[in-house]
CSV table of C-alpha atoms and ligand atoms in Angstrom, one decimal:
chain,number,residue,atom,x,y,z
F,1,UNK,CA,71.3,-50.4,-48.2
F,2,UNK,CA,73.2,-47.1,-49.7
F,3,UNK,CA,72.1,-43.9,-48.6
F,4,UNK,CA,70.6,-43.2,-52.2
F,5,UNK,CA,68.0,-46.1,-51.7
F,6,UNK,CA,67.0,-44.5,-48.5
F,7,UNK,CA,63.6,-42.4,-48.6
F,8,UNK,CA,64.8,-38.9,-49.4
F,9,UNK,CA,63.6,-36.1,-46.8
F,10,UNK,CA,61.3,-34.1,-48.7
F,11,UNK,CA,62.2,-30.2,-48.1
F,12,UNK,CA,59.8,-27.1,-48.8
F,13,UNK,CA,61.4,-23.9,-48.9
F,14,UNK,CA,59.2,-20.7,-48.6
F,15,UNK,CA,61.3,-18.0,-49.2
F,16,UNK,CA,63.7,-17.4,-52.2
F,17,UNK,CA,65.8,-14.4,-51.3
F,18,UNK,CA,69.3,-13.8,-50.0
F,19,UNK,CA,69.4,-17.0,-47.6
F,20,UNK,CA,66.7,-19.3,-49.6
F,21,UNK,CA,68.6,-19.0,-52.9
F,22,UNK,CA,71.9,-20.1,-50.5
F,23,UNK,CA,70.1,-23.1,-49.3
F,24,UNK,CA,69.1,-24.2,-52.6
F,25,UNK,CA,72.6,-23.8,-53.9
F,26,UNK,CA,74.5,-25.9,-50.8
F,27,UNK,CA,71.4,-28.7,-51.1
F,28,UNK,CA,72.4,-29.1,-55.1
F,29,UNK,CA,76.1,-28.7,-54.9
F,30,UNK,CA,76.8,-30.7,-51.9
F,31,UNK,CA,74.1,-33.2,-52.5
F,32,UNK,CA,76.1,-36.3,-52.2
F,33,UNK,CA,78.1,-35.0,-48.8
F,34,UNK,CA,74.9,-34.3,-47.2
F,35,UNK,CA,73.3,-37.3,-48.0
F,36,UNK,CA,76.0,-39.2,-46.1
F,37,UNK,CA,76.1,-37.0,-43.4
F,38,UNK,CA,72.3,-36.8,-43.0
F,39,UNK,CA,72.0,-40.6,-43.5
F,40,UNK,CA,69.7,-40.1,-46.3
F,41,UNK,CA,69.3,-37.8,-49.2
F,42,UNK,CA,68.0,-34.1,-48.8
F,43,UNK,CA,65.7,-33.5,-51.6
F,44,UNK,CA,63.7,-30.2,-52.2
F,45,UNK,CA,60.4,-30.9,-53.4
F,46,UNK,CA,58.2,-27.5,-53.5
F,47,UNK,CA,59.3,-24.0,-52.9
F,48,UNK,CA,57.3,-20.8,-52.6
F,49,UNK,CA,57.8,-16.6,-52.7
F,50,UNK,CA,56.3,-13.9,-53.8
F,51,UNK,CA,57.1,-13.7,-57.4
F,52,UNK,CA,57.2,-17.1,-59.6
F,53,UNK,CA,59.1,-15.4,-62.6
F,54,UNK,CA,61.8,-13.6,-60.8
F,55,UNK,CA,65.0,-14.6,-62.0
F,56,UNK,CA,66.9,-15.8,-59.0
F,57,UNK,CA,70.1,-17.2,-60.4
F,58,UNK,CA,68.8,-20.8,-59.8
F,59,UNK,CA,66.7,-23.3,-62.0
F,60,UNK,CA,63.3,-23.7,-59.6
F,61,UNK,CA,61.3,-24.9,-62.5
F,62,UNK,CA,62.3,-28.6,-61.1
F,63,UNK,CA,60.1,-27.9,-58.0
F,64,UNK,CA,56.8,-27.8,-57.5
F,65,UNK,CA,55.3,-24.1,-56.8
F,66,UNK,CA,53.1,-23.2,-54.3
F,67,UNK,CA,51.3,-19.4,-54.8
F,68,UNK,CA,50.5,-19.4,-51.0
F,69,UNK,CA,53.4,-20.4,-48.7
F,70,UNK,CA,51.3,-21.9,-46.2
F,71,UNK,CA,50.4,-24.6,-48.6
F,72,UNK,CA,53.8,-26.3,-48.5
F,73,UNK,CA,52.9,-27.8,-44.8
F,74,UNK,CA,49.9,-29.8,-46.3
F,75,UNK,CA,52.0,-31.3,-49.4
F,76,UNK,CA,52.4,-35.1,-48.7
F,77,UNK,CA,55.9,-34.9,-50.5
F,78,UNK,CA,57.4,-32.0,-47.8
F,79,UNK,CA,58.8,-33.4,-44.6
F,80,UNK,CA,60.1,-30.4,-43.3
F,81,UNK,CA,59.3,-26.9,-44.0
F,82,UNK,CA,62.1,-24.4,-44.5
F,83,UNK,CA,60.8,-20.6,-43.5
F,84,UNK,CA,62.8,-17.7,-45.2
F,85,UNK,CA,60.2,-14.9,-45.8
F,86,UNK,CA,61.1,-13.0,-42.7
F,87,UNK,CA,58.9,-11.4,-40.5
F,88,UNK,CA,57.4,-12.1,-37.1
F,89,UNK,CA,53.8,-12.5,-37.9
F,90,UNK,CA,52.0,-12.9,-41.6
F,91,UNK,CA,52.6,-15.9,-43.7
F,92,UNK,CA,55.8,-16.9,-41.8
F,93,UNK,CA,53.9,-17.7,-38.5
F,94,UNK,CA,50.9,-19.0,-40.3
F,95,UNK,CA,53.2,-21.6,-41.7
F,96,UNK,CA,55.1,-22.1,-38.5
F,97,UNK,CA,51.7,-23.2,-36.7
F,98,UNK,CA,50.7,-25.4,-40.1
F,99,UNK,CA,53.6,-27.3,-40.1
F,100,UNK,CA,54.3,-27.9,-36.7
F,101,UNK,CA,50.8,-28.9,-36.0
F,102,UNK,CA,50.8,-31.4,-38.5
F,103,UNK,CA,53.7,-33.1,-36.9
F,104,UNK,CA,56.4,-32.0,-39.8
F,105,UNK,CA,59.5,-30.2,-39.1
F,106,UNK,CA,60.2,-26.5,-39.5
F,107,UNK,CA,63.6,-24.8,-39.9
F,108,UNK,CA,63.8,-21.0,-39.8
F,109,UNK,CA,66.5,-18.3,-40.0
F,110,UNK,CA,63.6,-15.8,-38.4
F,111,UNK,CA,64.3,-14.5,-35.1
F,112,UNK,CA,61.7,-12.1,-35.2
F,113,UNK,CA,59.3,-15.0,-35.5
F,114,UNK,CA,61.2,-17.3,-32.6
F,115,UNK,CA,61.4,-14.0,-30.2
F,116,UNK,CA,57.9,-13.2,-30.6
F,117,UNK,CA,56.0,-16.5,-30.7
F,118,UNK,CA,58.9,-18.9,-29.9
F,119,UNK,CA,57.2,-20.1,-26.8
F,120,UNK,CA,53.9,-20.9,-28.7
F,121,UNK,CA,55.6,-22.6,-31.4
F,122,UNK,CA,57.8,-24.9,-28.9
F,123,UNK,CA,54.9,-26.1,-27.4
F,124,UNK,CA,53.3,-26.9,-30.8
F,125,UNK,CA,56.1,-28.7,-31.7
F,126,UNK,CA,56.6,-30.7,-28.2
F,127,UNK,CA,52.7,-31.6,-28.3
F,128,UNK,CA,52.9,-32.9,-32.2
F,129,UNK,CA,56.5,-34.4,-31.7
F,130,UNK,CA,57.7,-32.2,-34.6
F,131,UNK,CA,61.3,-30.8,-34.6
F,132,UNK,CA,61.7,-26.9,-34.4
F,133,UNK,CA,65.1,-25.6,-35.3
F,134,UNK,CA,66.3,-22.0,-35.9
F,135,UNK,CA,70.2,-22.1,-35.7
F,136,UNK,CA,70.4,-19.5,-38.2
F,137,UNK,CA,68.3,-16.9,-36.3
F,138,UNK,CA,70.9,-15.6,-33.9
F,139,UNK,CA,74.4,-15.0,-35.4
F,140,UNK,CA,74.0,-16.3,-38.7
F,141,UNK,CA,76.7,-18.8,-39.3
F,142,UNK,CA,77.8,-19.2,-35.9
F,143,UNK,CA,76.4,-22.5,-34.2
F,144,UNK,CA,75.7,-20.7,-30.8
F,145,UNK,CA,72.4,-22.3,-30.5
F,146,UNK,CA,73.6,-26.0,-30.5
F,147,UNK,CA,76.6,-24.7,-28.3
F,148,UNK,CA,74.2,-23.5,-25.5
F,149,UNK,CA,71.3,-26.4,-26.4
F,150,UNK,CA,74.4,-29.2,-26.7
F,151,UNK,CA,77.9,-28.3,-26.3
F,152,UNK,CA,77.2,-26.3,-23.1
F,153,UNK,CA,74.4,-28.4,-21.8
F,154,UNK,CA,76.3,-29.5,-18.8
F,155,UNK,CA,77.2,-25.9,-17.5
F,156,UNK,CA,75.2,-23.6,-15.1
F,157,UNK,CA,75.7,-20.5,-17.6
F,158,UNK,CA,76.3,-17.4,-15.5
F,159,UNK,CA,76.2,-14.8,-18.3
F,160,UNK,CA,76.7,-14.1,-22.1
F,161,UNK,CA,77.2,-10.9,-23.8
F,162,UNK,CA,77.3,-10.7,-27.8
F,163,UNK,CA,77.9,-8.4,-30.6
F,164,UNK,CA,74.8,-9.6,-32.8
F,165,UNK,CA,74.1,-7.2,-35.2
F,166,UNK,CA,76.7,-6.8,-38.3
F,167,UNK,CA,75.4,-3.6,-39.5
F,168,UNK,CA,75.7,-2.0,-36.0
F,169,UNK,CA,79.5,-3.2,-35.5
F,170,UNK,CA,80.4,-2.3,-39.1
F,171,UNK,CA,79.1,1.4,-38.4
F,172,UNK,CA,80.9,1.6,-35.1
F,173,UNK,CA,84.0,0.4,-36.9
F,174,UNK,CA,84.0,2.6,-39.5
F,175,UNK,CA,83.5,5.8,-37.2
F,176,UNK,CA,86.6,4.8,-34.9
F,177,UNK,CA,88.8,4.1,-38.1
F,178,UNK,CA,87.7,7.1,-40.2
F,179,UNK,CA,86.5,9.3,-37.2
F,180,UNK,CA,83.5,10.0,-39.3
F,181,UNK,CA,80.1,10.8,-37.6
F,182,UNK,CA,77.3,8.3,-37.3
F,183,UNK,CA,75.0,9.7,-39.7
F,184,UNK,CA,77.6,9.8,-42.5
F,185,UNK,CA,78.6,6.0,-41.8
F,186,UNK,CA,75.0,5.2,-41.8
F,187,UNK,CA,74.4,6.8,-45.3
F,188,UNK,CA,77.6,5.3,-46.5
F,189,UNK,CA,76.8,2.0,-45.7
F,190,UNK,CA,73.5,2.2,-47.2
F,191,UNK,CA,75.1,3.2,-50.5
F,192,UNK,CA,77.0,-0.2,-50.3
F,193,UNK,CA,74.2,-2.6,-49.2
F,194,UNK,CA,75.4,-3.0,-45.6
F,195,UNK,CA,72.5,-1.4,-43.8
F,196,UNK,CA,68.7,-1.4,-44.9
F,197,UNK,CA,66.9,1.5,-46.6
F,198,UNK,CA,64.9,1.4,-43.1
F,199,UNK,CA,67.8,1.0,-40.5
F,200,UNK,CA,65.5,0.9,-37.9
F,201,UNK,CA,65.5,-2.7,-36.7
F,202,UNK,CA,69.2,-3.1,-36.8
F,203,UNK,CA,70.5,0.6,-35.3
F,204,UNK,CA,68.1,0.9,-32.6
F,205,UNK,CA,68.7,-2.7,-31.2
F,206,UNK,CA,65.5,-4.2,-32.1
F,207,UNK,CA,67.5,-6.9,-34.0
F,208,UNK,CA,70.0,-7.6,-31.4
F,209,UNK,CA,67.0,-7.8,-28.8
F,210,UNK,CA,65.4,-10.3,-30.6
F,211,UNK,CA,68.8,-12.5,-31.0
F,212,UNK,CA,69.3,-11.9,-27.1
F,213,UNK,CA,65.9,-12.9,-26.1
F,214,UNK,CA,66.4,-16.2,-27.7
F,215,UNK,CA,70.2,-16.7,-26.2
F,216,UNK,CA,68.7,-15.8,-22.9
F,217,UNK,CA,65.8,-18.2,-23.2
F,218,UNK,CA,68.0,-21.0,-24.3
F,219,UNK,CA,70.9,-20.4,-21.6
F,220,UNK,CA,68.7,-19.9,-18.6
F,221,UNK,CA,65.7,-21.7,-19.3
F,222,UNK,CA,63.3,-18.3,-19.3
F,223,UNK,CA,60.6,-17.8,-21.0
F,224,UNK,CA,61.0,-15.6,-23.9
F,225,UNK,CA,60.2,-11.9,-22.8
F,226,UNK,CA,60.7,-9.3,-25.7
F,227,UNK,CA,58.4,-7.2,-24.3
F,228,UNK,CA,60.5,-6.3,-20.8
F,229,UNK,CA,63.7,-6.2,-22.3
F,230,UNK,CA,65.5,-2.8,-22.0
F,231,UNK,CA,66.7,-1.9,-25.6
F,232,UNK,CA,69.1,1.1,-26.6
F,233,UNK,CA,70.6,1.5,-30.4
F,234,UNK,CA,73.8,3.3,-31.4
F,235,UNK,CA,72.0,6.6,-33.0
F,236,UNK,CA,73.5,8.6,-30.1
F,237,UNK,CA,76.8,7.4,-30.0
F,238,UNK,CA,79.3,10.3,-31.2
F,239,UNK,CA,82.8,9.8,-32.8
F,240,UNK,CA,84.0,11.7,-29.8
F,241,UNK,CA,82.8,9.2,-27.3
F,242,UNK,CA,84.4,6.7,-29.7
F,243,UNK,CA,87.7,8.6,-29.3
F,244,UNK,CA,87.6,8.9,-25.6
F,245,UNK,CA,86.9,5.6,-24.8
F,246,UNK,CA,89.9,4.6,-26.8
F,247,UNK,CA,92.0,6.7,-24.7
F,248,UNK,CA,90.2,5.4,-21.5
F,249,UNK,CA,91.4,1.4,-22.7
F,250,UNK,CA,87.8,0.5,-24.1
F,251,UNK,CA,85.9,0.2,-27.6
F,252,UNK,CA,82.2,0.8,-27.9
F,253,UNK,CA,80.2,-1.8,-28.9
F,254,UNK,CA,76.5,-2.8,-29.3
F,255,UNK,CA,76.0,-5.7,-26.8
F,256,UNK,CA,73.1,-8.1,-26.3
F,257,UNK,CA,73.8,-9.3,-22.4
F,258,UNK,CA,72.5,-12.0,-20.3
F,259,UNK,CA,73.5,-12.4,-16.8
F,260,UNK,CA,72.3,-14.5,-13.9
F,261,UNK,CA,71.9,-12.1,-10.8
F,262,UNK,CA,71.1,-13.2,-7.5
F,263,UNK,CA,67.6,-11.4,-7.5
F,264,UNK,CA,66.7,-12.6,-11.3
F,265,UNK,CA,68.1,-12.7,-14.7
F,266,UNK,CA,69.5,-9.3,-16.3
F,267,UNK,CA,68.6,-9.4,-20.0
F,268,UNK,CA,69.6,-5.8,-22.1
F,269,UNK,CA,70.6,-4.3,-25.2
F,270,UNK,CA,72.8,-1.3,-25.3
F,271,UNK,CA,75.8,0.2,-26.4
F,272,UNK,CA,78.6,-0.7,-23.9
F,273,UNK,CA,82.4,0.3,-23.7
F,274,UNK,CA,84.2,-2.8,-23.5
F,275,UNK,CA,87.8,-3.3,-22.4
F,276,UNK,CA,90.2,-3.1,-25.5
F,277,UNK,CA,91.7,-6.7,-24.5
F,278,UNK,CA,88.7,-8.1,-24.3
F,279,UNK,CA,87.5,-10.6,-27.1
F,280,UNK,CA,84.7,-8.6,-28.0
F,281,UNK,CA,87.0,-5.5,-28.7
F,282,UNK,CA,88.7,-7.3,-31.2
F,283,UNK,CA,85.5,-8.1,-33.1
F,284,UNK,CA,85.6,-5.4,-36.1
F,285,UNK,CA,83.3,-4.8,-39.1
F,286,UNK,CA,80.1,-7.0,-40.0
F,287,UNK,CA,81.7,-9.9,-37.7
F,288,UNK,CA,79.3,-11.3,-34.8
F,289,UNK,CA,80.7,-12.9,-31.8
F,290,UNK,CA,79.4,-14.5,-28.5
F,291,UNK,CA,81.1,-14.6,-25.0
F,292,UNK,CA,79.5,-17.3,-23.1
F,293,UNK,CA,80.5,-18.2,-19.2
F,294,UNK,CA,79.6,-21.6,-18.0
F,295,UNK,CA,80.9,-23.1,-14.6
F,296,UNK,CA,82.5,-25.8,-15.7
F,297,UNK,CA,83.9,-24.8,-19.0
F,298,UNK,CA,84.7,-21.1,-17.9
F,299,UNK,CA,84.5,-18.7,-20.8
F,300,UNK,CA,84.1,-19.9,-24.4
F,301,UNK,CA,84.0,-17.3,-27.6
F,302,UNK,CA,82.3,-17.7,-30.5
F,303,UNK,CA,83.1,-15.5,-33.6
F,304,UNK,CA,82.3,-15.2,-37.2
F,305,UNK,CA,80.2,-14.1,-39.9
F,306,UNK,CA,76.4,-13.5,-38.4
F,307,UNK,CA,74.8,-12.6,-41.8
F,308,UNK,CA,75.1,-13.3,-45.3
F,309,UNK,CA,74.0,-15.9,-48.0
F,310,UNK,CA,76.7,-18.5,-47.6
F,311,UNK,CA,76.8,-18.4,-43.6
F,312,UNK,CA,73.3,-18.0,-43.1
F,313,UNK,CA,72.3,-20.9,-45.2
F,314,UNK,CA,75.4,-22.9,-43.8
F,315,UNK,CA,73.3,-22.9,-40.5
F,316,UNK,CA,69.9,-23.5,-42.2
F,317,UNK,CA,71.3,-27.1,-43.8
F,318,UNK,CA,72.7,-27.8,-40.5
F,319,UNK,CA,69.6,-27.8,-39.0
F,320,UNK,CA,68.1,-29.6,-41.9
F,321,UNK,CA,70.8,-32.6,-41.4
F,322,UNK,CA,69.9,-32.6,-37.5
F,323,UNK,CA,66.2,-33.3,-38.4
F,324,UNK,CA,67.2,-35.9,-41.0
F,325,UNK,CA,69.5,-37.5,-38.6
F,326,UNK,CA,66.3,-38.0,-36.5
F,327,UNK,CA,67.7,-35.3,-33.8
F,328,UNK,CA,64.7,-34.1,-31.9
F,329,UNK,CA,64.6,-32.5,-28.5
F,330,UNK,CA,62.8,-29.5,-26.7
F,331,UNK,CA,63.4,-26.3,-29.0
F,332,UNK,CA,64.0,-24.2,-26.3
F,333,UNK,CA,66.4,-26.7,-24.8
F,334,UNK,CA,64.2,-27.9,-22.0
F,335,UNK,CA,60.2,-28.6,-22.1
F,336,UNK,CA,57.9,-25.5,-22.3
F,337,UNK,CA,56.3,-26.4,-19.1
F,338,UNK,CA,59.9,-26.1,-17.5
F,339,UNK,CA,60.9,-22.7,-18.6
F,340,UNK,CA,61.1,-20.3,-15.4
F,341,UNK,CA,59.4,-17.3,-15.4
F,342,UNK,CA,62.0,-15.6,-13.8
F,343,UNK,CA,61.2,-11.7,-13.5
F,344,UNK,CA,63.6,-9.7,-15.7
F,345,UNK,CA,65.5,-6.9,-13.8
F,346,UNK,CA,64.8,-3.6,-14.9
F,347,UNK,CA,67.5,-1.4,-16.1
F,348,UNK,CA,67.5,1.0,-13.5
F,349,UNK,CA,68.4,-2.1,-10.9
F,350,UNK,CA,71.6,-2.7,-13.1
F,351,UNK,CA,74.8,-2.5,-10.9
F,352,UNK,CA,78.0,-1.3,-13.0
F,353,UNK,CA,80.5,1.2,-13.5
F,354,UNK,CA,79.4,4.1,-16.2
F,355,UNK,CA,81.7,6.3,-18.6
F,356,UNK,CA,79.9,10.4,-18.5
F,357,UNK,CA,81.2,13.2,-20.7
F,358,UNK,CA,80.0,16.6,-20.2
F,359,UNK,CA,80.5,19.9,-22.3
F,360,UNK,CA,81.1,22.6,-19.7
F,361,UNK,CA,81.8,26.1,-19.7
F,362,UNK,CA,85.6,26.9,-19.0
F,363,UNK,CA,85.2,28.8,-16.1
F,364,UNK,CA,86.5,28.5,-12.5
F,365,UNK,CA,84.6,26.1,-10.0
F,366,UNK,CA,83.1,23.9,-12.8
F,367,UNK,CA,85.3,20.4,-11.0
F,368,UNK,CA,84.2,21.5,-7.6
F,369,UNK,CA,80.5,21.9,-9.0
F,370,UNK,CA,80.9,18.4,-10.8
F,371,UNK,CA,82.3,16.5,-7.8
F,372,UNK,CA,79.6,17.8,-5.3
F,373,UNK,CA,76.8,16.3,-7.5
F,374,UNK,CA,78.7,13.0,-7.7
F,375,UNK,CA,79.3,13.1,-3.5
F,376,UNK,CA,75.6,13.9,-3.2
F,377,UNK,CA,74.2,11.2,-5.2
F,378,UNK,CA,77.2,8.7,-3.3
F,379,UNK,CA,79.2,8.0,-7.1
F,380,UNK,CA,83.0,7.8,-6.8
F,381,UNK,CA,84.9,8.6,-9.4
F,382,UNK,CA,87.3,6.1,-10.9
F,383,UNK,CA,89.2,8.4,-13.4
F,384,UNK,CA,88.5,12.0,-14.7
F,385,UNK,CA,90.1,13.8,-18.0
F,386,UNK,CA,89.8,17.5,-19.0
F,387,UNK,CA,90.3,18.2,-22.7
F,388,UNK,CA,91.1,21.8,-24.0
F,389,UNK,CA,88.7,24.1,-26.3
F,390,UNK,CA,86.0,22.4,-28.6
F,391,UNK,CA,83.9,23.3,-31.1
F,392,UNK,CA,81.7,26.6,-30.3
F,393,UNK,CA,83.3,27.1,-26.9
F,394,UNK,CA,83.5,24.9,-23.7
F,395,UNK,CA,85.9,22.1,-22.6
F,396,UNK,CA,84.8,18.4,-22.5
F,397,UNK,CA,85.1,16.6,-18.9
F,398,UNK,CA,85.3,12.7,-19.2
F,399,UNK,CA,84.9,10.4,-16.2
F,400,UNK,CA,84.2,7.0,-15.3
F,401,UNK,CA,82.8,5.8,-12.3
F,402,UNK,CA,83.3,3.0,-10.0
F,403,UNK,CA,80.4,0.6,-9.6
F,404,UNK,CA,76.8,2.0,-8.9
F,405,UNK,CA,73.3,1.5,-9.5
F,406,UNK,CA,71.9,2.7,-12.8
F,407,UNK,CA,69.2,5.1,-10.9
F,408,UNK,CA,72.0,7.0,-9.0
F,409,UNK,CA,74.2,7.2,-12.5
F,410,UNK,CA,70.9,8.7,-13.9
F,411,UNK,CA,70.4,11.0,-11.2
F,412,UNK,CA,73.8,12.2,-11.4
F,413,UNK,CA,72.9,13.0,-15.1
F,414,UNK,CA,69.9,14.8,-14.2
F,415,UNK,CA,71.7,17.0,-11.7
F,416,UNK,CA,74.4,17.6,-14.0
F,417,UNK,CA,71.8,19.1,-16.6
F,418,UNK,CA,70.8,21.3,-14.0
F,419,UNK,CA,74.2,22.8,-13.1
F,420,UNK,CA,74.7,26.4,-15.1
F,421,UNK,CA,78.4,25.3,-16.1
F,422,UNK,CA,76.9,22.2,-18.7
F,423,UNK,CA,76.6,23.6,-22.1
F,424,UNK,CA,74.7,20.5,-23.5
F,425,UNK,CA,73.0,17.3,-22.4
F,426,UNK,CA,75.8,14.9,-21.0
F,427,UNK,CA,76.6,11.5,-22.5
F,428,UNK,CA,76.6,8.3,-20.5
F,429,UNK,CA,77.6,4.8,-21.6
F,430,UNK,CA,77.8,1.6,-19.6
F,431,UNK,CA,81.1,0.2,-19.4
F,432,UNK,CA,81.1,-3.9,-19.3
F,433,UNK,CA,83.8,-6.2,-18.2
F,434,UNK,CA,82.8,-8.8,-21.0
B,1,LIG,N1,70.0,-12.2,-45.1
B,1,LIG,C1,71.1,-12.2,-44.2
B,1,LIG,O1,72.0,-12.4,-44.2
B,1,LIG,C2,70.0,-13.3,-42.8
B,1,LIG,C3,70.8,-13.4,-41.9
B,1,LIG,C4,70.1,-14.3,-40.8
B,1,LIG,C5,68.8,-14.4,-40.8
B,1,LIG,N2,68.5,-13.8,-41.6
B,1,LIG,C6,66.8,-14.2,-41.7
B,1,LIG,O2,66.6,-15.0,-42.9
B,1,LIG,C7,65.2,-14.7,-43.6
B,1,LIG,C8,65.1,-14.4,-44.9
B,1,LIG,O3,66.0,-13.2,-45.2
B,1,LIG,P1,66.6,-13.0,-46.6
B,1,LIG,O4,67.9,-11.9,-46.2
B,1,LIG,O5,66.8,-14.0,-47.5
B,1,LIG,O6,65.2,-12.4,-47.1
B,1,LIG,P2,65.1,-11.6,-48.7
B,1,LIG,O7,66.5,-11.9,-49.4
B,1,LIG,O8,64.2,-10.5,-48.4
B,1,LIG,O9,64.2,-12.9,-49.2
B,1,LIG,C9,62.7,-12.8,-48.9
B,1,LIG,C10,62.2,-14.0,-49.6
B,1,LIG,O10,60.9,-14.1,-48.7
B,1,LIG,C11,59.9,-14.1,-50.2
B,1,LIG,N3,58.5,-13.8,-49.5
B,1,LIG,C12,58.3,-12.8,-48.9
B,1,LIG,N4,56.8,-12.3,-48.4
B,1,LIG,C13,56.3,-13.7,-48.8
B,1,LIG,C14,55.0,-14.1,-48.8
B,1,LIG,N5,54.0,-13.3,-48.1
B,1,LIG,N6,54.9,-15.4,-49.5
B,1,LIG,C15,55.8,-15.9,-49.9
B,1,LIG,N7,57.0,-15.8,-50.1
B,1,LIG,C16,57.3,-14.2,-49.6
B,1,LIG,C17,60.3,-13.2,-51.1
B,1,LIG,O11,59.6,-13.2,-52.3
B,1,LIG,P3,60.3,-12.8,-53.6
B,1,LIG,O12,61.4,-12.8,-53.9
B,1,LIG,O13,59.5,-13.0,-54.6
B,1,LIG,O14,60.0,-11.2,-53.4
B,1,LIG,C18,61.6,-13.7,-51.0
B,1,LIG,O15,62.0,-14.5,-51.9
B,1,LIG,C19,64.6,-13.4,-42.4
B,1,LIG,O16,63.8,-14.2,-41.5
B,1,LIG,C20,66.0,-13.1,-42.0
B,1,LIG,O17,65.5,-12.4,-40.6
B,1,LIG,C21,69.0,-13.3,-43.0
C-alpha cells in the first residue's frame, strides 16, 4: 500500500506565532518526505490562536478553527495536538491534560509547562497510553532530549553542562567583543529583537532553570523540581570580570549544570567561568550547547541553534514523526513511579573553585588583610593579580581559589566586606571545569 493511502495522522495546532507558523510551513513544504519518513501522511486539520483574522503569512483557511484551543483535544479528526502557545498554566496546561487524558498524543515546545507540570503530565500520558513529547522545549533545534532518552540511554550519566539561553549568550558575547556594559547590550538586544521587552525570564536564569530541570530529570531519573533549583542570572556580570576572566584563561557563560555527587544530585543555574579551551567557551552569540558525560561514552557535545522559527519547528515536527511511527516510551525516560526523589544539594554544599574581584584602597597592608581573611576561612589561593588605578580611585585585586565549599567562599566575601580597605562589594564567580 502506498503511504498516501494510509490514514493520515490528524494534527491540531494550538498557537500560530513564530513556532506554530514554522511547523505549518515544514509540514506543507516537506509533505512527501515527511509522509515517507513517518510511514503515513501528516495532515494539519485544525488550528487555534487568539486572533483568527491576523495575517500570519500562511493560509489557515484550509484548517478548521477553534476559538478555544482546549477544544482541539476533543475533535475527532485530531489524533495529535501540537501546543505552541506558551505559559506554564492557563490554556497550555488545560489543553495538555485534555489531550493526554483522551488518549491522544501531545507535542509541545513549552519548557515552562514541562518544568512545572511534567511529572503530572507524564503520569497522565502513562495512564492513558498517550505519547507526550517535548524535544523543542530544551535547546530548540538540538536533539538533546532524544540524545538523553535514546542515544545515551545505556550510560550512567555523571553530569551535564548547558548553555541553554541564546539571549544570555548573545549578551555575554557582545559584552566581551564590544567591551560594553550589560545594560547597554541588553537595550541594544531589545531593539533588534534578540531580547524580549520584559527580559526577566531570560537574563535572570528562569528559562535556563526550566530547561536544566528537564535535562536533570531525564539524565538522572529524578522528579522535576524547579522549586529547589538555585538560580542566578547574568544581571550582575560586569565587563571588567569578562576581561579578567580572559586574562586568567576563562570565558563567562550562563550555565545550567546537573551533576551526580556522592550525596545527591547537584542541579544549579548560574554564570560561571569556563576554561577558554573548553567546548562551551567556544559557543558564541545565540548558539546553545550541551556537554554530557556518560560512563561508557565519555564526553559528548551537542551544539546548534537554540531558538528561532526553523530550528524550533524542526524539533517539533521530529516529535510528530516519532508519534506517527508509533514510538512511545515513558515521557521522562523512565516510568513516573520509578523516578527517584533524590534530594537536591543546596548551593552552599557546592564544592568548587572561585574567582573573586575586590576594589581596594591603594594603601600598604591590603594584601596582608586579604590573605588573613582567606587563611581564617581555610580557603587557599590559586592565583592573585593586582591591577593599577581604576575609575574613582582604588585598585582591583583579582584572585582564584583552590577547591573549597561555597559556604567558605561566601564567608570570605562577607569578611572582605567588613575590611576598611575594601571600597565596594566584591564580585564572585564560580569556575566550572565543564
Ligand atoms: N520562539 C522560539 O524560538 C522558541 C524556541 C523554543 C521554544 N519556544 C516555545 O514555543 C512556544 C511558542 O513560542 P512562540 O515564540 O511561537 O510564541 P509566539 O510567537 O508568541 O506565539 C504564541 C501563539 O500562541 C497564541 N496564543 C497565545 N495565547 C493563546 C490562547 N489563550 N489561546 C489560543 N492561542 C493563544 C498566539 O495567538 P495570536 O497569534 O492570535 O496572538 C500566538 O499565535 C512557547 O512555549 C515557547 O517557549 C519558542
